[in-house]
Tab-separated table of C-alpha atoms and ligand atoms in Angstrom:
chain	number	residue	atom	x	y	z
A	1	MET	CA	4.034	34.380	-5.145
A	2	GLY	CA	6.770	34.166	-2.519
A	3	SER	CA	9.285	36.905	-1.756
A	4	SER	CA	12.588	37.179	-3.608
A	5	GLU	CA	14.724	35.827	-0.693
A	6	GLU	CA	12.709	32.666	-0.732
A	7	ARG	CA	14.437	29.552	-2.058
A	8	VAL	CA	12.755	26.194	-1.701
A	9	VAL	CA	14.464	22.821	-1.956
A	10	ALA	CA	12.409	19.615	-2.160
A	11	VAL	CA	13.783	16.332	-0.792
A	12	ILE	CA	12.089	13.010	-1.524
A	13	MET	CA	13.099	10.079	0.682
A	14	VAL	CA	13.150	7.012	-1.555
A	15	GLY	CA	14.593	4.437	0.897
A	16	GLY	CA	16.405	1.430	-0.508
A	17	PRO	CA	16.183	-2.207	-1.596
A	18	THR	CA	15.770	-3.771	1.863
A	19	LYS	CA	12.752	-1.562	2.518
A	20	GLY	CA	10.860	-2.921	-0.512
A	21	THR	CA	10.285	-6.495	0.633
A	22	ARG	CA	6.522	-6.157	1.026
A	23	PHE	CA	6.464	-4.995	-2.563
A	24	ARG	CA	7.692	-8.316	-3.968
A	25	PRO	CA	7.614	-9.737	-6.588
A	26	LEU	CA	7.342	-6.356	-8.344
A	27	SER	CA	10.405	-4.898	-6.581
A	28	LEU	CA	12.533	-7.738	-8.000
A	29	ASN	CA	12.654	-5.858	-11.314
A	30	VAL	CA	12.518	-2.193	-10.504
A	31	PRO	CA	13.190	-0.065	-7.401
A	32	LYS	CA	9.801	0.491	-5.760
A	33	PRO	CA	9.963	4.305	-6.255
A	34	LEU	CA	10.134	3.734	-10.028
A	35	PHE	CA	7.212	1.294	-10.238
A	36	PRO	CA	4.622	2.863	-12.555
A	37	LEU	CA	1.353	4.195	-11.120
A	38	ALA	CA	-1.015	5.651	-13.702
A	39	GLY	CA	1.753	5.180	-16.274
A	40	GLN	CA	4.364	7.269	-14.395
A	41	PRO	CA	7.000	6.162	-11.862
A	42	MET	CA	5.705	6.359	-8.255
A	43	VAL	CA	8.217	9.118	-7.439
A	44	HIS	CA	7.124	11.107	-10.489
A	45	HIS	CA	3.860	12.099	-8.778
A	46	PRO	CA	5.446	13.960	-5.824
A	47	ILE	CA	8.077	15.379	-8.186
A	48	SER	CA	5.487	16.839	-10.530
A	49	ALA	CA	3.564	18.235	-7.536
A	50	CYS	CA	6.753	20.168	-6.681
A	51	ARG	CA	6.278	22.108	-9.928
A	52	ASN	CA	3.635	24.182	-8.140
A	53	ILE	CA	6.012	25.371	-5.416
A	54	PRO	CA	7.030	28.990	-5.997
A	55	ASN	CA	10.816	29.586	-5.943
A	56	LEU	CA	11.730	25.894	-6.129
A	57	VAL	CA	15.445	25.684	-6.919
A	58	GLN	CA	16.313	21.998	-6.633
A	59	ILE	CA	14.815	18.553	-6.046
A	60	TYR	CA	16.874	15.827	-4.354
A	61	LEU	CA	16.006	12.156	-4.110
A	62	ILE	CA	17.805	10.560	-1.146
A	63	GLY	CA	18.111	6.799	-0.905
A	64	PHE	CA	20.408	3.831	-0.711
A	65	TYR	CA	19.622	2.243	-4.080
A	66	GLU	CA	22.487	2.079	-6.620
A	67	GLU	CA	22.964	5.394	-8.389
A	68	ARG	CA	22.618	3.842	-11.857
A	69	GLU	CA	19.064	2.739	-11.062
A	70	PHE	CA	17.919	6.370	-10.909
A	71	ALA	CA	20.333	7.969	-13.415
A	72	LEU	CA	18.126	7.791	-16.498
A	73	TYR	CA	14.949	8.886	-14.735
A	74	VAL	CA	16.649	11.783	-12.928
A	75	SER	CA	18.174	13.187	-16.109
A	76	SER	CA	14.944	12.951	-18.111
A	77	ILE	CA	12.776	14.507	-15.406
A	78	SER	CA	15.271	17.378	-14.820
A	79	HIS	CA	15.031	18.150	-18.507
A	80	GLU	CA	11.239	17.921	-18.537
A	81	LEU	CA	10.641	20.075	-15.428
A	82	ARG	CA	13.509	22.477	-16.060
A	83	VAL	CA	14.353	22.148	-12.363
A	84	PRO	CA	17.516	20.232	-11.458
A	85	VAL	CA	16.701	16.832	-9.922
A	86	ARG	CA	19.589	14.904	-8.309
A	87	TYR	CA	19.832	11.486	-6.734
A	88	LEU	CA	21.983	11.421	-3.572
A	89	ARG	CA	23.044	7.969	-2.438
A	90	GLU	CA	23.575	7.030	1.194
A	91	ASP	CA	26.213	4.344	1.721
A	92	LYS	CA	23.814	2.654	4.182
A	93	PRO	CA	20.390	3.476	5.694
A	94	HIS	CA	20.548	6.391	8.150
A	95	GLY	CA	16.808	6.563	8.874
A	96	SER	CA	14.342	9.123	7.536
A	97	ALA	CA	15.957	12.070	9.402
A	98	GLY	CA	19.531	10.693	9.375
A	99	GLY	CA	19.391	10.347	5.566
A	100	LEU	CA	18.341	13.977	5.218
A	101	TYR	CA	21.055	15.074	7.670
A	102	SER	CA	23.829	13.195	5.856
A	103	PHE	CA	23.353	15.497	2.848
A	104	ARG	CA	22.890	18.746	4.803
A	105	ASP	CA	25.939	20.341	3.151
A	106	HIS	CA	24.594	19.672	-0.355
A	107	ILE	CA	21.184	20.991	0.641
A	108	MET	CA	22.494	24.074	2.437
A	109	GLU	CA	24.648	24.990	-0.578
A	110	GLU	CA	21.370	26.076	-2.152
A	111	SER	CA	20.728	28.464	0.799
A	112	PRO	CA	17.119	27.314	1.127
A	113	SER	CA	14.585	29.257	3.169
A	114	HIS	CA	12.390	26.127	3.249
A	115	ILE	CA	12.853	22.382	2.749
A	116	VAL	CA	9.888	20.374	1.495
A	117	LEU	CA	10.379	16.780	2.669
A	118	LEU	CA	8.306	13.989	1.124
A	119	ASN	CA	8.052	10.233	1.663
A	120	CYS	CA	8.048	8.650	-1.756
A	121	ASP	CA	5.577	5.896	-0.835
A	122	VAL	CA	2.525	8.033	-0.211
A	123	CYS	CA	-0.186	8.871	-2.728
A	124	CYS	CA	-2.000	12.186	-2.340
A	125	SER	CA	-2.657	15.466	-4.069
A	126	PHE	CA	0.448	17.001	-2.371
A	127	PRO	CA	-1.054	20.419	-1.534
A	128	LEU	CA	2.451	21.868	-1.166
A	129	GLU	CA	1.777	25.474	-2.068
A	130	ALA	CA	-1.074	25.728	0.459
A	131	MET	CA	1.058	23.971	3.089
A	132	LEU	CA	3.899	26.404	2.528
A	133	GLY	CA	1.508	29.328	2.981
A	134	ALA	CA	0.152	27.817	6.212
A	135	HIS	CA	3.675	27.080	7.457
A	136	LYS	CA	4.665	30.730	7.061
A	137	SER	CA	1.627	31.854	9.008
A	138	TYR	CA	2.366	29.412	11.890
A	139	GLY	CA	6.026	30.384	12.171
A	140	GLY	CA	7.499	27.147	13.624
A	141	ILE	CA	10.332	24.991	12.302
A	142	GLY	CA	8.027	22.494	10.639
A	143	THR	CA	4.526	21.774	9.341
A	144	ILE	CA	3.202	18.235	8.898
A	145	LEU	CA	0.481	17.227	6.445
A	146	VAL	CA	-2.153	15.278	8.417
A	147	ILE	CA	-5.406	13.485	7.606
A	148	LYS	CA	-8.236	11.841	9.545
A	149	VAL	CA	-8.487	8.089	8.933
A	150	SER	CA	-10.638	5.361	10.489
A	151	ALA	CA	-9.787	4.497	14.098
A	152	GLU	CA	-9.051	0.882	13.020
A	153	SER	CA	-6.401	1.845	10.490
A	154	ALA	CA	-4.752	4.685	12.452
A	155	SER	CA	-2.291	2.405	14.293
A	156	GLN	CA	-0.349	1.740	11.042
A	157	PHE	CA	0.758	5.378	11.052
A	158	GLY	CA	2.062	8.141	13.285
A	159	GLU	CA	-0.939	9.240	15.391
A	160	LEU	CA	-1.077	12.806	16.624
A	161	VAL	CA	-3.036	15.397	18.538
A	162	ALA	CA	-3.178	18.993	17.324
A	163	ASP	CA	-4.601	22.162	18.847
A	164	LEU	CA	-7.919	22.780	17.116
A	165	GLU	CA	-7.334	26.520	16.837
A	166	THR	CA	-3.608	27.111	16.504
A	167	LYS	CA	-2.975	23.757	14.700
A	168	GLU	CA	0.084	23.243	16.887
A	169	LEU	CA	1.263	19.628	17.174
A	170	LEU	CA	0.631	18.812	20.843
A	171	HIS	CA	1.377	15.097	20.974
A	172	TYR	CA	2.888	12.548	18.580
A	173	THR	CA	3.201	8.748	18.856
A	174	GLU	CA	4.520	6.553	16.055
A	175	LYS	CA	2.359	3.476	15.325
A	176	PRO	CA	1.043	3.201	18.901
A	177	GLU	CA	-0.305	-0.070	20.277
A	178	THR	CA	-3.226	1.638	21.973
A	179	PHE	CA	-5.378	4.182	20.176
A	180	VAL	CA	-4.325	7.827	20.541
A	181	SER	CA	-6.046	9.659	17.704
A	182	ASN	CA	-7.395	9.127	14.208
A	183	LEU	CA	-5.432	12.135	12.973
A	184	ILE	CA	-2.299	10.754	11.327
A	185	ASN	CA	0.997	11.840	9.781
A	186	CYS	CA	0.895	11.779	5.959
A	187	GLY	CA	4.693	11.782	5.491
A	188	VAL	CA	4.731	15.216	3.807
A	189	TYR	CA	6.503	18.089	5.587
A	190	ILE	CA	7.708	21.666	5.247
A	191	PHE	CA	10.748	22.531	7.373
A	192	THR	CA	13.021	25.498	7.840
A	193	PRO	CA	16.765	24.668	7.807
A	194	GLU	CA	16.545	24.606	11.640
A	195	ILE	CA	15.510	20.978	11.210
A	196	PHE	CA	19.222	20.189	10.870
A	197	SER	CA	19.897	21.649	14.347
A	198	ALA	CA	17.057	19.522	15.741
A	199	ILE	CA	18.653	16.393	14.236
A	200	GLU	CA	22.062	17.459	15.533
A	201	ASP	CA	20.563	17.778	19.035
A	202	VAL	CA	19.553	14.112	18.836
A	203	PHE	CA	23.175	13.150	18.129
A	204	LYS	CA	24.378	15.304	21.030
A	205	GLN	CA	21.866	13.810	23.472
A	206	ARG	CA	22.841	10.309	22.390
A	207	LYS	CA	26.519	11.082	22.987
A	208	GLU	CA	25.790	12.482	26.456
A	209	ARG	CA	23.707	9.440	27.349
A	210	ALA	CA	26.409	7.089	26.078
A	211	ASN	CA	29.006	8.910	28.226
A	212	LEU	CA	26.794	8.580	31.299
A	213	ARG	CA	26.275	4.887	30.637
A	214	ARG	CA	29.989	4.238	30.533
A	215	VAL	CA	29.805	4.450	34.321
A	216	SER	CA	28.386	0.954	34.271
A	217	SER	CA	29.913	-1.294	31.618
A	218	PHE	CA	27.190	-3.922	32.072
A	219	GLU	CA	24.481	-1.379	31.369
A	220	ALA	CA	26.423	-0.136	28.343
A	221	LEU	CA	26.578	-3.647	26.941
A	222	LEU	CA	22.868	-4.098	27.516
A	223	SER	CA	21.869	-0.887	25.770
A	224	ALA	CA	24.335	-1.360	22.897
A	225	THR	CA	22.640	-4.611	21.945
A	226	LYS	CA	19.242	-2.860	21.820
A	227	ALA	CA	20.398	0.402	20.253
A	228	LEU	CA	20.114	1.519	16.637
A	229	PRO	CA	23.371	2.599	14.937
A	230	ALA	CA	24.528	5.936	16.424
A	231	ASP	CA	23.966	7.782	13.129
A	232	PHE	CA	20.466	6.348	12.513
A	233	VAL	CA	17.796	8.974	13.238
A	234	ARG	CA	14.094	8.507	12.600
A	235	LEU	CA	12.117	11.622	11.791
A	236	ASP	CA	9.006	10.422	13.585
A	237	GLN	CA	10.188	8.876	16.877
A	238	ASP	CA	13.400	10.881	17.325
A	239	ILE	CA	12.336	14.333	16.097
A	240	LEU	CA	8.550	14.765	15.893
A	241	SER	CA	7.696	13.094	19.237
A	242	PRO	CA	10.113	15.116	21.385
A	243	LEU	CA	9.323	18.416	19.610
A	244	ALA	CA	5.539	18.055	20.036
A	245	GLY	CA	3.977	20.605	22.391
A	246	LYS	CA	6.941	22.994	22.140
A	247	LYS	CA	5.433	25.464	19.659
A	248	GLN	CA	7.859	24.277	16.990
A	249	LEU	CA	5.700	21.968	14.893
A	250	TYR	CA	2.298	22.613	13.313
A	251	THR	CA	-0.178	20.606	11.259
A	252	PHE	CA	-1.997	21.149	7.982
A	253	GLU	CA	-4.984	18.877	7.394
A	254	THR	CA	-5.829	17.587	3.926
A	255	LEU	CA	-9.417	16.726	3.073
A	256	ASP	CA	-8.335	15.281	-0.261
A	257	PHE	CA	-7.290	11.662	-0.967
A	258	TRP	CA	-4.298	10.072	0.807
A	259	GLU	CA	-2.957	6.507	0.899
A	260	GLN	CA	0.286	4.776	1.793
A	261	ILE	CA	1.837	2.466	-0.834
A	262	LYS	CA	3.511	-0.449	0.925
A	263	THR	CA	2.063	-3.369	-1.069
A	264	PRO	CA	1.287	-4.190	-4.726
A	265	GLY	CA	-2.431	-4.126	-3.844
A	266	MET	CA	-2.151	-0.524	-2.705
A	267	SER	CA	-0.180	0.382	-5.831
A	268	LEU	CA	-3.186	-0.706	-7.904
A	269	ARG	CA	-5.515	1.395	-5.768
A	270	CYS	CA	-3.179	4.404	-5.956
A	271	SER	CA	-2.770	4.023	-9.706
A	272	GLY	CA	-6.554	4.528	-9.879
A	273	LEU	CA	-6.393	7.586	-7.608
A	274	TYR	CA	-3.722	9.214	-9.751
A	275	LEU	CA	-5.636	8.377	-12.941
A	276	SER	CA	-8.685	10.185	-11.589
A	277	GLN	CA	-6.473	13.113	-10.567
A	278	TYR	CA	-5.311	13.382	-14.215
A	279	ARG	CA	-8.830	14.564	-15.080
A	280	HIS	CA	-7.911	17.869	-13.411
A	281	THR	CA	-4.118	17.964	-13.778
A	282	SER	CA	-3.218	16.206	-17.063
A	283	PRO	CA	-6.337	15.234	-19.058
A	284	GLN	CA	-4.131	14.690	-22.151
A	285	LEU	CA	-2.737	11.551	-20.468
A	286	LEU	CA	-6.141	9.861	-20.306
A	287	ALA	CA	-7.279	7.629	-23.179
A	288	SER	CA	-10.397	8.951	-24.879
A	289	GLY	CA	-11.664	5.990	-26.899
A	290	ASP	CA	-13.076	8.420	-29.470
A	291	GLY	CA	-12.925	7.368	-33.080
A	292	THR	CA	-14.042	4.255	-34.881
A	293	LYS	CA	-10.654	2.507	-34.827
A	294	LYS	CA	-10.185	2.780	-31.073
A	295	ALA	CA	-11.002	0.398	-28.248
A	296	THR	CA	-14.009	1.080	-26.009
A	297	ILE	CA	-12.816	3.021	-22.958
A	298	THR	CA	-14.772	3.323	-19.703
A	299	GLY	CA	-13.605	5.461	-16.786
A	300	ASP	CA	-9.997	6.561	-16.301
A	301	VAL	CA	-7.476	4.744	-18.485
A	302	TYR	CA	-3.837	5.420	-19.399
A	303	ILE	CA	-2.389	3.825	-22.556
A	304	HIS	CA	1.276	4.387	-23.448
A	305	PRO	CA	1.562	5.702	-27.030
A	306	SER	CA	3.642	2.663	-28.075
A	307	ALA	CA	1.057	0.106	-26.836
A	308	LYS	CA	-1.123	-1.595	-29.448
A	309	VAL	CA	-4.746	-2.079	-28.449
A	310	HIS	CA	-7.221	-3.869	-30.711
A	311	PRO	CA	-10.312	-1.745	-31.492
A	312	SER	CA	-12.625	-4.518	-30.246
A	313	ALA	CA	-11.015	-4.558	-26.748
A	314	LYS	CA	-12.947	-3.014	-23.832
A	315	ILE	CA	-10.824	-1.212	-21.290
A	316	GLY	CA	-11.453	0.458	-17.925
A	317	PRO	CA	-12.055	1.764	-15.401
A	318	ASN	CA	-8.666	2.121	-13.598
A	319	VAL	CA	-6.430	0.568	-16.228
A	320	SER	CA	-2.868	1.570	-16.984
A	321	ILE	CA	-1.088	0.026	-19.981
A	322	SER	CA	2.695	0.520	-20.303
A	323	ALA	CA	5.061	0.661	-23.278
A	324	ASN	CA	4.891	-1.880	-26.122
A	325	ALA	CA	2.044	-3.900	-24.596
A	326	ARG	CA	-0.189	-5.670	-27.128
A	327	ILE	CA	-3.849	-6.114	-26.296
A	328	GLY	CA	-5.708	-8.520	-28.603
A	329	ALA	CA	-9.231	-8.626	-30.033
A	330	GLY	CA	-12.102	-8.996	-27.579
A	331	VAL	CA	-9.891	-8.554	-24.506
A	332	ARG	CA	-11.550	-7.106	-21.376
A	333	LEU	CA	-9.396	-5.205	-18.860
A	334	ILE	CA	-10.781	-3.806	-15.576
A	335	SER	CA	-8.755	-2.328	-12.684
A	336	CYS	CA	-5.274	-3.472	-13.657
A	337	ILE	CA	-1.708	-2.424	-14.371
A	338	ILE	CA	-0.279	-3.966	-17.531
A	339	LEU	CA	3.504	-3.492	-17.591
A	340	ASP	CA	5.930	-3.121	-20.529
A	341	ASP	CA	6.013	-5.691	-23.347
A	342	VAL	CA	3.050	-7.730	-22.084
A	343	GLU	CA	0.944	-9.585	-24.635
A	344	ILE	CA	-2.709	-10.327	-23.908
A	345	MET	CA	-4.276	-12.568	-26.516
A	346	GLU	CA	-7.799	-12.714	-27.914
A	347	ASN	CA	-10.746	-12.740	-25.536
A	348	ALA	CA	-8.650	-12.924	-22.362
A	349	VAL	CA	-9.967	-11.120	-19.261
A	350	VAL	CA	-7.828	-9.329	-16.632
A	351	ILE	CA	-9.500	-7.884	-13.516
A	352	HIS	CA	-7.936	-6.482	-10.273
A	353	SER	CA	-4.484	-7.644	-11.292
A	354	ILE	CA	-0.938	-6.522	-12.078
A	355	VAL	CA	0.645	-8.215	-15.082
A	356	GLY	CA	4.480	-8.143	-14.997
A	357	TRP	CA	6.884	-7.120	-17.764
A	358	LYS	CA	7.047	-9.428	-20.827
A	359	SER	CA	4.313	-11.753	-19.539
A	360	THR	CA	1.839	-13.354	-21.926
A	361	ILE	CA	-1.773	-14.237	-21.279
A	362	GLY	CA	-3.243	-16.801	-23.652
A	363	LYS	CA	-6.555	-16.803	-25.503
A	364	TRP	CA	-9.746	-17.039	-23.430
A	365	SER	CA	-7.680	-16.992	-20.211
A	366	ARG	CA	-8.812	-15.182	-17.089
A	367	VAL	CA	-6.479	-13.444	-14.598
A	368	GLN	CA	-8.472	-12.046	-11.699
A	369	GLY	CA	-8.362	-10.870	-8.088
A	370	GLU	CA	-11.274	-10.121	-5.793
A	371	GLY	CA	-10.169	-6.500	-5.506
A	372	ASP	CA	-9.448	-6.259	-1.772
A	373	TYR	CA	-6.364	-4.040	-1.997
A	374	ASN	CA	-5.304	-4.650	1.597
A	375	ALA	CA	-5.628	-8.449	1.616
A	376	LYS	CA	-2.541	-10.589	1.005
A	377	LEU	CA	-4.089	-12.293	-2.032
A	378	GLY	CA	-6.689	-9.605	-2.736
A	379	ILE	CA	-5.322	-8.921	-6.209
A	380	THR	CA	-3.563	-11.270	-8.640
A	381	ILE	CA	0.061	-10.443	-9.446
A	382	LEU	CA	2.103	-11.987	-12.222
A	383	GLY	CA	5.868	-11.328	-11.933
A	384	GLU	CA	8.115	-10.741	-14.951
A	385	ALA	CA	7.882	-13.130	-17.928
A	386	VAL	CA	5.034	-15.299	-16.646
A	387	ASP	CA	3.166	-17.252	-19.326
A	388	VAL	CA	-0.476	-18.049	-18.721
A	389	GLU	CA	-1.477	-20.583	-21.359
A	390	ASP	CA	-4.751	-20.501	-23.313
A	391	GLU	CA	-7.976	-21.011	-21.303
A	392	VAL	CA	-6.185	-21.012	-17.920
A	393	VAL	CA	-7.862	-19.249	-14.979
A	394	VAL	CA	-5.702	-17.554	-12.303
A	395	ILE	CA	-7.648	-16.232	-9.290
A	396	ASN	CA	-6.333	-14.355	-6.187
A	397	SER	CA	-2.767	-15.576	-6.702
A	398	VAL	CA	0.805	-14.311	-6.795
A	399	VAL	CA	3.078	-15.831	-9.430
A	400	LEU	CA	6.838	-15.293	-9.227
A	401	PRO	CA	8.857	-14.440	-12.366
A	402	ASN	CA	9.501	-16.858	-15.241
A	403	LYS	CA	6.712	-19.363	-14.497
A	404	THR	CA	4.435	-21.005	-17.032
A	405	LEU	CA	0.897	-21.753	-15.883
A	406	THR	CA	-0.614	-24.645	-17.784
A	407	VAL	CA	-3.439	-25.342	-15.293
A	408	SER	CA	-5.811	-23.058	-13.427
A	409	VAL	CA	-4.928	-21.898	-9.881
A	410	GLN	CA	-6.781	-20.151	-7.070
A	411	GLU	CA	-5.457	-18.527	-3.845
A	412	GLU	CA	-1.918	-19.741	-4.445
A	413	ILE	CA	1.551	-18.263	-4.251
A	414	ILE	CA	3.552	-19.878	-7.028
A	415	LEU	CA	7.256	-19.753	-6.197
B	501	GDD	N1	16.987	7.712	2.190
B	501	GDD	C1	16.402	7.009	3.143
B	501	GDD	N2	15.071	6.929	3.158
B	501	GDD	C2	14.512	6.239	4.162
B	501	GDD	C3	15.247	5.583	5.176
B	501	GDD	N3	14.377	4.981	6.021
B	501	GDD	C4	13.149	5.258	5.546
B	501	GDD	N4	13.226	6.000	4.420
B	501	GDD	C5	12.131	6.547	3.620
B	501	GDD	O1	11.438	7.392	4.502
B	501	GDD	C6	10.025	7.259	4.343
B	501	GDD	C7	9.397	6.797	5.673
B	501	GDD	O2	9.731	5.451	5.864
B	501	GDD	P1	9.742	4.740	7.311
B	501	GDD	O3	10.674	5.463	8.195
B	501	GDD	O4	9.967	3.292	7.041
B	501	GDD	O5	8.315	4.979	7.914
B	501	GDD	P2	6.859	4.450	7.466
B	501	GDD	O6	6.561	3.129	8.056
B	501	GDD	O7	6.713	4.611	5.991
B	501	GDD	O8	5.940	5.501	8.203
B	501	GDD	C8	6.162	6.882	8.035
B	501	GDD	O9	5.297	7.386	7.045
B	501	GDD	C9	3.887	7.318	7.356
B	501	GDD	C10	3.151	7.942	6.194
B	501	GDD	O10	3.272	7.141	5.073
B	501	GDD	C11	3.581	8.052	8.651
B	501	GDD	O11	2.211	7.910	9.016
B	501	GDD	C12	4.451	7.520	9.771
B	501	GDD	O12	4.229	8.328	10.898
B	501	GDD	C13	5.913	7.560	9.390
B	501	GDD	O13	6.391	8.879	9.341
B	501	GDD	C14	9.822	6.299	3.187
B	501	GDD	O14	9.652	7.061	2.011
B	501	GDD	C15	11.129	5.514	3.133
B	501	GDD	O15	11.423	5.109	1.809
B	501	GDD	C16	16.671	5.694	5.128
B	501	GDD	O16	17.404	5.138	5.944
B	501	GDD	N5	17.176	6.420	4.099
């Protein structure tokens, strides 16, 4: 346990609507952070990991979505965790560090000794307690969760070099064009409140540079057209890169699972990862399939208590079924997310797919993807209220909301 002066605040950066474009058509209905993975909103997973942090006093979600979109979730989760959770809305995007900075007064009101900062679109086991312990032993202003990935995929992330012994962050480059390292930034951090001074320094330096540039008005014009808004500060490029090698930032490597959730395909993969994590953290959430009146369950499956599943259906592995869904006789579901109020009729098959709210899949139909989570059409996605008629086959396709499919399609985007 931590000492009595310790007070920890967790901040989850949820971004806003313009950031969710790669997540279409699913983000047309629900803010990406609230899209269900393993039956719980995406942001619920980091929030429930915060439960393990000793002396946690408050959780903030910072974003530029409308406040009403988060109101219901925030009040129910505060009640459930018995830790206050608040949504703080930016009037416009300020960047991952600028967004944090714009609410520094709110955060500092809690007199935190540590700030746990989390990207909402990452899926991992969030080893926050161990990170906090490591951070205290390093003694810098921040500790970054890092993981080794393949050299081919590293360039999608912040690549970094750390001292093998001291774990100090020696070098940091955000999404570099040429390979630096296969050790990458997981988007999970522990900071001391000094992080606010580091962000403030960026503002100061920008002001000084702008003053210098005023000497030449042509140069000023040139740089103004290229520059980000003055109050937009990115945690990675503007803070982590310049602080590397100054004995201020340290790294903590996870050997557990980690993925980034930018696309619907990755949400299906991450739903599976969280389902398998439930085996250790929340086994009561996994469907058992025991009993004569229950469907056959294989592998990790979540079924919302209000969903109705016919006992002759066969479900799993990696299936998550949301509220009020109805799954008919003889249905086979493998690796899929079935959202609220979906109806799947007799003997239909759904594999490597996401079926949107209120959609219906007719008898003997087949909705299937090849299961390449990173490919553009690697899984099939049906938007809200899509009707797939009886005996229709939909393969590796994306269907926008409110469409009716009367004929079979393959590798198509139906607008
Ligand atoms: N509130 C708010 N949140 C923001 C803003 N901009 C980004 N975010 C949130 O901040 C997080 C980081 O988003 P980006 O800045 O777009 O970076 P990224 O492409 O996701 O990459 C970052 O995360 C990777 C790990 O997933 C890292 O590997 C990479 O280095 C980088 O830090 C996300 O959770 C996003 O929703 C903003 O203006 N305001």
